[in-house]
Coordinates of C-alpha atoms in Angstrom, one line a residue:
M1 CA -16.9 -34.1 -0.9
F2 CA -16.9 -30.5 -2.1
T3 CA -18.8 -29.5 1.1
S4 CA -16.2 -31.4 3.3
I5 CA -13.3 -29.5 1.6
K6 CA -15.1 -26.2 2.0
N7 CA -15.8 -26.8 5.7
Y8 CA -12.2 -27.8 6.2
L9 CA -10.8 -24.7 4.5
S10 CA -13.2 -22.5 6.5
R11 CA -11.5 -23.8 9.7
V12 CA -8.0 -23.1 8.5
A13 CA -6.7 -19.6 8.8
L14 CA -6.4 -17.8 5.4
I15 CA -2.8 -16.8 6.0
K16 CA -1.9 -20.5 6.5
Q17 CA -3.6 -21.3 3.2
I18 CA -1.6 -18.5 1.5
A19 CA 1.6 -19.9 3.0
V20 CA 0.8 -23.3 1.5
G21 CA 0.0 -21.7 -1.9
L22 CA 3.3 -19.8 -1.8
V23 CA 5.3 -22.9 -1.1
I24 CA 3.5 -24.8 -3.9
G25 CA 4.1 -22.0 -6.3
I26 CA 7.9 -22.0 -5.6
L27 CA 8.1 -25.8 -5.9
I28 CA 6.3 -25.8 -9.3
A29 CA 8.4 -22.9 -10.6
V30 CA 11.6 -24.8 -9.7
F31 CA 10.7 -28.4 -10.6
V32 CA 7.9 -28.1 -13.1
P33 CA 8.5 -24.8 -15.0
S34 CA 6.3 -25.9 -17.8
L35 CA 3.3 -25.3 -15.6
V36 CA 4.3 -21.7 -14.8
P37 CA 2.3 -20.1 -17.7
V38 CA -0.8 -21.9 -16.5
L39 CA -0.4 -20.8 -12.9
T40 CA 0.3 -17.2 -14.1
I41 CA -3.3 -17.1 -15.3
F42 CA -4.5 -17.6 -11.7
G43 CA -2.2 -14.9 -10.4
D44 CA -3.3 -12.4 -13.1
L45 CA -7.0 -13.2 -12.5
F46 CA -6.6 -12.6 -8.8
V47 CA -4.9 -9.2 -9.2
R48 CA -7.3 -8.1 -11.9
A49 CA -10.3 -9.1 -9.7
L50 CA -8.9 -7.1 -6.8
K51 CA -8.2 -4.1 -9.0
G52 CA -11.6 -4.4 -10.7
V53 CA -13.7 -4.5 -7.5
A54 CA -11.6 -2.0 -5.5
P55 CA -12.8 1.3 -7.1
V56 CA -16.5 0.2 -7.0
L57 CA -16.1 -1.0 -3.4
V58 CA -14.5 2.3 -2.3
F59 CA -17.1 4.4 -4.1
F60 CA -20.1 2.7 -2.6
L61 CA -18.7 2.2 0.9
V62 CA -17.7 5.8 1.2
M63 CA -20.9 7.1 -0.3
N64 CA -23.0 4.8 2.0
A65 CA -20.9 5.8 5.0
M66 CA -21.5 9.5 4.3
A67 CA -25.2 9.0 3.6
Q68 CA -25.8 7.0 6.8
K69 CA -23.6 9.3 8.9
K70 CA -25.4 11.1 11.6
E71 CA -24.6 14.7 12.7
G72 CA -21.8 14.7 15.3
G73 CA -20.4 11.3 14.2
D74 CA -17.1 10.3 15.7
A75 CA -15.1 9.9 12.4
N76 CA -12.0 12.0 12.6
M77 CA -9.5 12.0 9.7
K78 CA -7.0 14.6 11.0
P79 CA -5.0 12.2 13.2
V80 CA -4.8 9.6 10.5
I81 CA -3.5 12.1 7.9
I82 CA -0.9 13.5 10.4
L83 CA 0.3 10.0 11.0
Y84 CA 0.5 9.3 7.3
L85 CA 2.7 12.4 6.7
I86 CA 4.9 11.8 9.8
G87 CA 5.5 8.2 8.8
T88 CA 6.3 9.1 5.2
F89 CA 8.7 11.9 6.2
C90 CA 10.5 9.8 8.8
A91 CA 10.8 7.0 6.3
S92 CA 12.6 9.4 3.9
L93 CA 15.0 10.3 6.8
V94 CA 15.8 6.6 7.3
G95 CA 16.5 6.2 3.5
V96 CA 18.7 9.3 3.4
T97 CA 20.6 8.2 6.6
L98 CA 21.3 4.7 5.3
S99 CA 22.4 6.2 1.9
F100 CA 25.0 8.3 3.7
L101 CA 26.2 5.4 5.8
F102 CA 26.3 3.0 2.8
P103 CA 26.7 5.0 -0.4
S104 CA 25.7 3.0 -3.6
T105 CA 27.1 3.3 -7.1
L106 CA 24.9 2.7 -10.1
H107 CA 25.8 1.2 -13.4
L108 CA 23.8 3.6 -15.5
Q109 CA 22.2 2.4 -18.7
I110 CA 19.6 4.1 -20.8
A111 CA 16.2 3.0 -19.8
D112 CA 14.1 1.1 -22.3
A113 CA 10.8 1.8 -20.7
E114 CA 8.5 4.6 -22.1
V115 CA 7.9 6.9 -19.1
N116 CA 6.8 10.4 -18.7
P117 CA 8.0 11.8 -15.4
P118 CA 6.6 15.0 -13.9
S119 CA 8.7 18.1 -14.4
G120 CA 8.7 19.1 -10.8
I121 CA 6.9 19.2 -7.5
V122 CA 4.5 21.9 -8.8
E123 CA 3.3 19.5 -11.5
V124 CA 3.0 16.7 -9.0
L125 CA 0.7 18.8 -6.8
H126 CA -1.1 20.2 -9.8
N127 CA -2.0 16.7 -11.0
L128 CA -3.0 15.7 -7.6
I129 CA -5.4 18.6 -7.3
L130 CA -6.8 18.0 -10.8
S131 CA -7.5 14.4 -9.9
V132 CA -10.0 15.6 -7.3
V133 CA -12.3 17.1 -9.9
D134 CA -12.0 14.3 -12.4
N135 CA -15.1 13.0 -14.1
P136 CA -16.6 10.4 -11.7
V137 CA -17.0 7.7 -14.5
S138 CA -13.4 8.4 -15.6
A139 CA -12.2 8.2 -12.0
L140 CA -13.9 4.7 -11.6
L141 CA -12.5 3.5 -14.9
N142 CA -9.0 4.7 -14.2
A143 CA -8.9 3.8 -10.5
N144 CA -8.3 7.5 -9.6
Y145 CA -9.0 7.1 -5.8
I146 CA -8.7 10.8 -5.0
G147 CA -11.4 11.5 -7.5
I148 CA -13.5 8.5 -6.4
L149 CA -13.2 9.7 -2.7
A150 CA -14.2 13.2 -3.6
W151 CA -17.3 12.2 -5.6
A152 CA -18.3 9.5 -3.1
I153 CA -18.2 12.0 -0.3
I154 CA -20.1 14.7 -2.3
M155 CA -22.8 12.2 -3.4
G156 CA -23.1 10.7 0.1
I157 CA -23.7 14.1 1.6
A158 CA -26.3 14.8 -1.1
F159 CA -28.1 11.5 -0.3
R160 CA -28.0 12.3 3.4
S161 CA -29.7 15.6 2.9
A162 CA -32.1 14.6 0.1
G163 CA -32.4 10.9 0.1
T164 CA -35.3 9.0 1.7
A165 CA -35.0 6.1 4.2
G166 CA -35.6 3.6 1.3
T167 CA -32.8 5.2 -0.7
K168 CA -30.4 4.9 2.2
A169 CA -31.4 1.3 2.8
F170 CA -30.7 0.6 -0.9
L171 CA -27.3 2.1 -0.7
D172 CA -26.5 0.1 2.4
D173 CA -27.6 -3.1 0.6
I174 CA -25.4 -2.4 -2.4
A175 CA -22.4 -1.7 -0.1
K176 CA -23.0 -5.0 1.7
C177 CA -23.3 -6.9 -1.5
I178 CA -20.0 -5.5 -2.9
T179 CA -18.4 -6.4 0.4
V180 CA -19.5 -10.0 0.1
V181 CA -18.0 -10.1 -3.5
V182 CA -14.7 -8.8 -2.1
Q183 CA -14.7 -11.5 0.5
W184 CA -15.2 -14.1 -2.2
V185 CA -12.2 -12.6 -4.1
I186 CA -10.0 -12.6 -1.0
R187 CA -10.9 -16.3 -0.4
C188 CA -9.2 -17.0 -3.7
A189 CA -5.9 -15.5 -2.4
P190 CA -4.1 -18.8 -1.9
I191 CA -4.5 -19.8 -5.5
G192 CA -3.8 -16.3 -6.7
I193 CA -0.6 -16.0 -4.6
M194 CA 0.5 -19.4 -5.9
G195 CA 0.3 -18.1 -9.4
L196 CA 2.0 -14.8 -8.6
V197 CA 5.0 -16.4 -6.8
A198 CA 5.4 -19.0 -9.5
Q199 CA 5.5 -16.2 -12.1
S200 CA 8.1 -14.3 -10.1
V201 CA 10.4 -17.3 -9.4
G202 CA 9.9 -18.6 -13.0
T203 CA 11.2 -15.5 -14.7
S204 CA 14.8 -14.5 -15.0
G205 CA 14.2 -11.2 -13.2
L206 CA 16.1 -12.2 -10.1
S207 CA 19.3 -12.8 -12.0
A208 CA 19.3 -9.1 -12.9
L209 CA 19.5 -8.1 -9.3
L210 CA 23.0 -9.5 -8.7
G211 CA 24.6 -6.3 -10.0
Y212 CA 22.8 -4.2 -7.5
I213 CA 23.2 -6.2 -4.3
Q214 CA 24.3 -3.2 -2.2
L215 CA 21.6 -0.8 -3.5
L216 CA 19.0 -3.5 -2.8
G217 CA 20.5 -4.1 0.6
V218 CA 20.2 -0.4 1.5
L219 CA 16.6 -0.2 0.2
I220 CA 15.4 -3.4 1.9
T221 CA 17.2 -2.6 5.1
A222 CA 15.4 0.8 5.1
Y223 CA 12.0 -0.9 4.5
F224 CA 12.5 -3.4 7.3
F225 CA 13.8 -0.7 9.7
V226 CA 10.8 1.4 9.1
A227 CA 8.3 -1.5 9.3
L228 CA 9.9 -3.1 12.4
V229 CA 11.4 -0.2 14.4
M230 CA 10.2 3.2 13.3
N231 CA 6.6 2.5 12.8
P232 CA 6.2 0.5 16.0
F233 CA 7.9 3.4 17.8
I234 CA 5.3 5.9 16.3
V235 CA 2.5 3.5 17.4
F236 CA 3.9 3.2 20.9
L237 CA 4.1 6.9 21.3
N238 CA 0.4 7.1 20.5
I239 CA -1.1 4.2 22.3
R240 CA 1.4 3.5 25.1
K241 CA 1.1 -0.3 24.7
N242 CA 3.2 -3.0 23.1
P243 CA 2.8 -2.2 19.4
Y244 CA 4.1 -5.4 17.9
P245 CA 0.8 -7.5 18.0
L246 CA -0.7 -4.8 15.7
V247 CA 2.4 -4.4 13.6
W248 CA 2.8 -8.1 13.0
A249 CA -0.9 -8.4 12.2
T250 CA -0.7 -5.7 9.5
I251 CA 2.4 -7.1 8.0
R252 CA 1.1 -10.6 8.0
E253 CA -2.4 -9.9 6.8
S254 CA -1.8 -6.9 4.6
G255 CA 1.9 -6.8 3.7
V256 CA 1.9 -10.4 2.4
Y257 CA -0.8 -9.6 -0.1
A258 CA 0.8 -6.3 -1.2
F259 CA 4.2 -8.0 -1.6
F260 CA 2.8 -10.2 -4.4
T261 CA 0.2 -7.8 -6.0
R262 CA 2.8 -4.9 -5.9
S263 CA -0.1 -2.5 -5.9
S264 CA -1.5 -0.4 -3.0
A265 CA -4.7 0.1 -5.0
A266 CA -5.2 -3.6 -5.5
N267 CA -4.7 -4.2 -1.8
I268 CA -7.5 -1.8 -0.7
P269 CA -10.1 -4.5 -0.3
V270 CA -7.7 -6.5 1.8
N271 CA -7.0 -3.6 4.0
L272 CA -10.7 -2.7 4.4
N273 CA -11.4 -6.2 5.5
L274 CA -8.6 -6.2 8.0
C275 CA -9.8 -2.9 9.5
K276 CA -13.3 -4.4 9.9
R277 CA -11.7 -7.4 11.8
L278 CA -9.8 -4.9 14.0
G279 CA -13.2 -3.4 15.0
L280 CA -12.3 0.0 13.6
N281 CA -14.9 2.8 12.8
P282 CA -16.1 2.3 9.2
D283 CA -16.8 6.0 8.9
T284 CA -13.0 6.5 9.2
Y285 CA -11.4 3.5 7.5
T286 CA -13.6 3.5 4.4
I287 CA -12.0 6.9 3.7
S288 CA -8.5 6.6 5.2
I289 CA -7.6 3.3 3.5
P290 CA -8.2 4.4 -0.1
L291 CA -6.7 7.8 0.8
G292 CA -3.7 6.0 2.2
A293 CA -3.2 4.0 -1.0
T294 CA -2.7 7.4 -2.6
I295 CA -0.8 9.6 -0.1
N296 CA 0.7 7.2 2.5
M297 CA 3.8 6.1 0.7
A298 CA 6.7 5.5 3.2
G299 CA 8.2 2.9 0.9
A300 CA 8.0 5.3 -2.1
S301 CA 9.8 8.1 -0.2
I302 CA 12.6 5.7 0.7
T303 CA 13.0 4.5 -2.9
I304 CA 13.0 8.1 -4.3
S305 CA 15.6 9.4 -1.7
V306 CA 17.9 6.4 -1.9
L307 CA 18.0 6.2 -5.7
A308 CA 18.5 10.0 -6.0
L309 CA 21.4 9.9 -3.5
A310 CA 22.9 6.9 -5.3
A311 CA 22.8 8.9 -8.6
A312 CA 24.5 11.8 -6.8
H313 CA 27.2 9.5 -5.3
T314 CA 27.8 8.0 -8.7
L315 CA 28.3 11.4 -10.3
G316 CA 30.6 12.6 -7.5
I317 CA 28.1 15.2 -6.2
E318 CA 28.6 16.3 -2.6
V319 CA 25.4 16.4 -0.7
D320 CA 25.4 18.6 2.5
L321 CA 22.9 18.4 5.4
P322 CA 20.5 21.2 4.2
T323 CA 20.3 19.6 0.8
A324 CA 19.6 16.2 2.3
L325 CA 16.8 17.7 4.4
L326 CA 15.4 19.3 1.3
L327 CA 15.5 15.9 -0.4
C328 CA 13.5 14.4 2.5
I329 CA 10.8 17.0 2.0
V330 CA 10.8 16.6 -1.8
S331 CA 10.6 12.8 -1.4
T332 CA 7.7 13.1 1.0
I333 CA 5.7 15.4 -1.2
G334 CA 6.6 13.4 -4.3
A335 CA 5.7 10.1 -2.7
C336 CA 2.3 11.5 -1.8
G337 CA 1.8 12.0 -5.6
A338 CA 3.1 8.6 -6.6
S339 CA 0.7 6.3 -8.4
G340 CA -0.6 3.4 -6.3
V341 CA 0.5 0.8 -9.0
A342 CA 3.6 -1.3 -9.5
G343 CA 6.6 1.0 -10.1
G344 CA 4.6 4.2 -9.5
S345 CA 7.3 5.7 -7.3
L346 CA 10.0 5.4 -10.0
L347 CA 8.6 8.2 -12.1
L348 CA 9.2 10.6 -9.2
I349 CA 12.9 10.0 -9.1
P350 CA 13.7 12.7 -11.7
V351 CA 12.0 15.2 -9.5
A352 CA 14.3 14.3 -6.6
C353 CA 17.4 14.2 -8.9
A354 CA 16.6 17.8 -9.9
S355 CA 17.4 18.8 -6.3
F356 CA 21.0 18.0 -7.0
G357 CA 21.0 19.6 -10.5
I358 CA 21.0 16.2 -12.2
G359 CA 19.7 16.4 -15.7
N360 CA 16.7 14.5 -17.0
D361 CA 18.8 12.2 -19.3
I362 CA 20.8 10.9 -16.3
A363 CA 17.7 10.8 -14.1
M364 CA 15.9 8.6 -16.6
Q365 CA 18.8 6.2 -16.5
V366 CA 18.3 6.0 -12.8
V367 CA 14.6 5.2 -13.4
G368 CA 15.8 2.4 -15.7
V369 CA 17.9 1.0 -12.8
G370 CA 14.7 1.2 -10.7
F371 CA 12.8 -1.0 -13.2
V372 CA 15.7 -3.6 -13.2
I373 CA 15.5 -4.1 -9.4
S374 CA 11.7 -3.6 -9.2
V375 CA 11.1 -7.4 -9.1
L376 CA 12.1 -7.4 -5.4
E377 CA 12.3 -3.7 -4.5
D378 CA 8.8 -2.7 -5.6
A379 CA 7.3 -5.8 -3.8
C380 CA 8.9 -4.8 -0.5
E381 CA 8.1 -1.1 -1.0
T382 CA 4.4 -1.9 -1.6
A383 CA 4.2 -4.2 1.4
L384 CA 5.4 -1.4 3.6
N385 CA 3.1 1.2 2.0
S386 CA 0.0 -0.9 2.2
S387 CA 0.5 -2.4 5.7
S388 CA 1.2 1.1 7.0
D389 CA -2.3 2.3 5.8
V390 CA -4.0 -0.1 8.3
L391 CA -1.4 0.4 11.0
F392 CA -1.8 4.2 11.1
T393 CA -5.6 4.1 10.7
A394 CA -5.8 1.7 13.7
T395 CA -3.2 3.7 15.7
A396 CA -5.3 6.9 15.3
E397 CA -8.4 5.3 16.7
F398 CA -6.6 3.2 19.3
A399 CA -4.9 6.4 20.6
Q400 CA -8.4 7.9 21.2
R401 CA -9.4 4.8 23.1
A402 CA -6.2 4.8 25.1
K403 CA -6.9 8.4 26.2
A404 CA -10.4 7.4 27.2
G405 CA -9.0 4.3 29.1
T406 CA -11.0 1.8 27.0
L407 CA -8.2 0.3 24.9
K408 CA -7.4 -3.4 25.6
S409 CA -4.4 -5.4 24.5
S410 CA -6.8 -7.8 22.7
D411 CA -8.0 -4.9 20.5
L412 CA -4.6 -4.9 18.8
T413 CA -5.2 -8.4 17.3
P414 CA -7.7 -8.8 14.5
R415 CA -10.6 -11.2 14.8
R416 CA -10.3 -14.4 12.8
Q417 CA -12.2 -14.5 9.5

């Protein structure tokens, strides 16, 4: 019987299984709320498993890729990083524009959360640079992906120059074994998502959103506009083909996971698996995906700029065009330094508020508002952030294929698991 169930599930697309789990989670939360604490355990286990395996996966995949890489390899990170920065900056422009069109007023209350925001952009950049030289063990324990990438690249290069064929084969075997473990974790997604959605629906968090309907409307409209209009336009400019098969694939198979995990870092294994199914170059995506979870934060730049402008509007501060442009730049840089965990972008709001001369006391109240609406806002933000990692990584490679005349429309659709 177990074999029959396993064979049946292997024939059903994973995204369909997730959809079933989502519906079951909602039904249980509504009609059998006493079971929500039990289902919450499954959701927590799923997220913890993803977060636990992601740093080890990234470390060994990148180290192995660098160790096996031959001189003159075709990995090229520059186009991906450029797309990350363009996407993040354009997203902040969208957020600022919608904030001017539909100004929001905040009901400021002192935040209860213990937070320690950076004092300015210089500190954000300083912390980002210091994370590169973090102790490798500390980087793995704390999921510092900038540090993990740096050490994996350094050690991979060292193995390439000093390691024997047996050592390289051993590294390759470890990378493959960890990849198999990740696939096992991802196969548990339907149960994990069922637990996560039951937890979300079963809490009273959604009732707290009613006082911020307009603010949430501006934020979510900005997220959807970037995901469904701006990002496809950027992709089209690069590959000159219909971008929506690729856009829908990344939203469906990356954004859905990220919506419920609310963590770009936890979604790294999912994105790596999707890149593999898209047939992308592993020398590139094993680096660009964990890097994107740290610096590609279009959703975060929207959140920072919209909430900062909402604070300015509430206080009656007039914002002119040059100041708005400065806010876009600050939001872009700040978003690149945002933590890839739930609510990570909120700690950068005081930095943006400082652009308008808003003091830290008021700014921290705005952070408190961010935590109130984070039940829905942070989920949508992370879905945009994480799905964009795969989208722009694929776009950079597909653009090269398009120039060479080898890109096919079927390449834009991932292979079935």
